Amino acid sequence: MTLKDYIGERAEQAVRIVIAYSLMLDNEGKENLASAIRSEAIDSTSVIVSDLLNKIAVVIETGSTEE
């Protein structure tokens, strides 16, 4: 396993944990979590990371992975 593979697997696991956690929140909590994630996306210097964080925020708000 390469370092890139390892990091990718850990990132995927982290995303699953955040989304699973968001399922336990009420609507206000989901909005707050999505807002915090979007703030991190704005601060990110990586376009790829920023895009991923914004997609995670959409999943949290809508509960759907469909674009």
Backbone as CSV, one residue per row, in Angstrom:
resi,resn,N_x,N_y,N_z,CA_x,CA_y,CA_z,C_x,C_y,C_z
1,MET,0.854,-1.176,0.000,0.000,0.000,0.000,0.898,1.236,0.000
2,THR,0.589,2.160,-0.884,1.362,3.397,-0.949,0.795,4.410,0.046
3,LEU,1.579,5.429,0.295,1.135,6.490,1.196,-0.120,7.162,0.637
4,LYS,-0.170,7.353,-0.675,-1.339,7.971,-1.314,-2.594,7.126,-1.075
5,ASP,-2.461,5.796,-1.206,-3.593,4.894,-0.962,-4.041,4.980,0.496
6,TYR,-3.090,4.981,1.397,-3.383,5.040,2.828,-4.131,6.329,3.172
7,ILE,-3.639,7.456,2.670,-4.278,8.745,2.938,-5.672,8.769,2.344
8,GLY,-5.824,8.239,1.146,-7.139,8.186,0.505,-8.135,7.381,1.315
9,GLU,-7.699,6.242,1.834,-8.586,5.406,2.651,-8.974,6.113,3.939
10,ARG,-8.019,6.788,4.582,-8.318,7.500,5.829,-9.259,8.670,5.561
11,ALA,-9.075,9.359,4.455,-9.960,10.476,4.115,-11.380,9.972,3.867
12,GLU,-11.504,8.872,3.147,-12.822,8.297,2.882,-13.495,7.891,4.184
13,GLN,-12.741,7.313,5.086,-13.286,6.914,6.385,-13.736,8.151,7.174
14,ALA,-12.962,9.204,7.137,-13.320,10.434,7.857,-14.614,11.029,7.313
15,VAL,-14.772,11.016,5.992,-15.996,11.538,5.379,-17.197,10.722,5.828
16,ARG,-17.066,9.419,5.846,-18.175,8.555,6.298,-18.557,8.855,7.737
17,ILE,-17.567,9.077,8.582,-17.827,9.364,9.994,-18.569,10.683,10.139
18,VAL,-18.143,11.710,9.414,-18.795,13.017,9.498,-20.242,12.923,9.019
19,ILE,-20.457,12.227,7.908,-21.818,12.097,7.386,-22.681,11.273,8.339
20,ALA,-22.138,10.209,8.901,-22.900,9.404,9.860,-23.252,10.246,11.088
21,TYR,-22.314,11.031,11.558,-22.574,11.913,12.704,-23.690,12.898,12.369
22,SER,-23.658,13.427,11.146,-24.656,14.426,10.766,-26.071,13.855,10.765
23,LEU,-26.199,12.553,10.575,-27.520,11.927,10.573,-28.183,11.982,11.948
24,MET,-27.383,12.157,12.980,-27.909,12.224,14.338,-28.316,13.639,14.744
25,LEU,-28.024,14.622,13.890,-28.298,16.017,14.229,-29.681,16.450,13.756
26,ASP,-30.225,17.445,14.441,-31.466,18.054,13.951,-31.095,19.001,12.803
27,ASN,-32.097,19.631,12.215,-31.843,20.496,11.057,-30.888,21.642,11.373
28,GLU,-31.039,22.253,12.532,-30.146,23.354,12.904,-28.710,22.858,13.045
29,GLY,-28.544,21.694,13.660,-27.212,21.118,13.807,-26.579,20.802,12.466
30,LYS,-27.387,20.276,11.545,-26.881,19.986,10.198,-26.448,21.262,9.497
31,GLU,-27.270,22.313,9.629,-26.924,23.590,9.011,-25.627,24.148,9.597
32,ASN,-25.473,24.039,10.911,-24.257,24.535,11.564,-23.025,23.741,11.121
33,LEU,-23.162,22.419,11.042,-22.051,21.581,10.610,-21.686,21.882,9.163
34,ALA,-22.695,21.977,8.298,-22.444,22.283,6.883,-21.775,23.652,6.751
35,SER,-22.215,24.614,7.540,-21.629,25.955,7.506,-20.166,25.929,7.938
36,ALA,-19.875,25.174,8.981,-18.493,25.063,9.453,-17.607,24.400,8.393
37,ILE,-18.139,23.392,7.731,-17.371,22.715,6.686,-17.143,23.662,5.514
38,ARG,-18.167,24.440,5.150,-18.001,25.418,4.060,-16.952,26.468,4.415
39,SER,-16.902,26.873,5.674,-15.880,27.836,6.111,-14.486,27.268,5.907
40,GLU,-14.324,25.992,6.221,-13.034,25.339,5.997,-12.723,25.265,4.505
41,ALA,-13.760,25.045,3.694,-13.567,24.978,2.243,-13.065,26.314,1.711
42,ILE,-13.624,27.407,2.229,-13.206,28.742,1.796,-11.749,28.988,2.168
43,ASP,-11.348,28.520,3.348,-9.987,28.742,3.833,-8.963,27.811,3.179
44,SER,-9.430,26.762,2.517,-8.523,25.785,1.926,-7.794,26.377,0.723
45,THR,-6.511,26.106,0.649,-5.722,26.569,-0.492,-5.770,25.567,-1.640
46,SER,-6.341,24.408,-1.394,-6.434,23.368,-2.413,-7.827,23.363,-3.035
47,VAL,-7.891,23.496,-4.342,-9.174,23.473,-5.035,-9.847,22.113,-4.852
48,ILE,-9.069,21.048,-4.881,-9.623,19.702,-4.729,-10.236,19.542,-3.344
49,VAL,-9.536,19.965,-2.313,-10.044,19.858,-0.947,-11.274,20.745,-0.779
50,SER,-11.222,21.937,-1.304,-12.355,22.855,-1.214,-13.597,22.261,-1.873
51,ASP,-13.437,21.690,-3.058,-14.555,21.068,-3.769,-15.127,19.901,-2.970
52,LEU,-14.257,19.079,-2.424,-14.701,17.929,-1.623,-15.470,18.388,-0.392
53,LEU,-14.972,19.393,0.301,-15.652,19.886,1.492,-17.023,20.455,1.154
54,ASN,-17.115,21.170,0.049,-18.420,21.694,-0.365,-19.391,20.567,-0.694
55,LYS,-18.912,19.505,-1.325,-19.778,18.361,-1.628,-20.232,17.667,-0.348
56,ILE,-19.353,17.571,0.627,-19.730,16.975,1.913,-20.819,17.816,2.565
57,ALA,-20.685,19.136,2.518,-21.686,20.024,3.099,-23.045,19.823,2.433
58,VAL,-23.063,19.642,1.126,-24.320,19.412,0.407,-24.947,18.094,0.855
59,VAL,-24.133,17.057,1.008,-24.654,15.761,1.457,-25.258,15.887,2.845
60,ILE,-24.603,16.621,3.710,-25.118,16.809,5.074,-26.454,17.540,5.040
61,GLU,-26.545,18.583,4.239,-27.779,19.371,4.185,-28.931,18.630,3.517
62,THR,-28.634,17.909,2.439,-29.706,17.277,1.662,-29.935,15.816,2.028
63,GLY,-28.927,15.178,2.618,-29.027,13.766,2.940,-28.904,12.877,1.711
64,SER,-28.426,13.457,0.612,-28.346,12.700,-0.635,-26.974,12.901,-1.276
65,THR,-26.481,11.859,-1.904,-25.209,11.951,-2.629,-25.429,12.254,-4.096
66,GLU,-26.698,12.400,-4.503,-27.007,12.730,-5.903,-26.679,14.207,-6.142
67,GLU,-26.092,14.485,-7.302,-25.761,15.876,-7.622,-26.879,16.526,-8.386
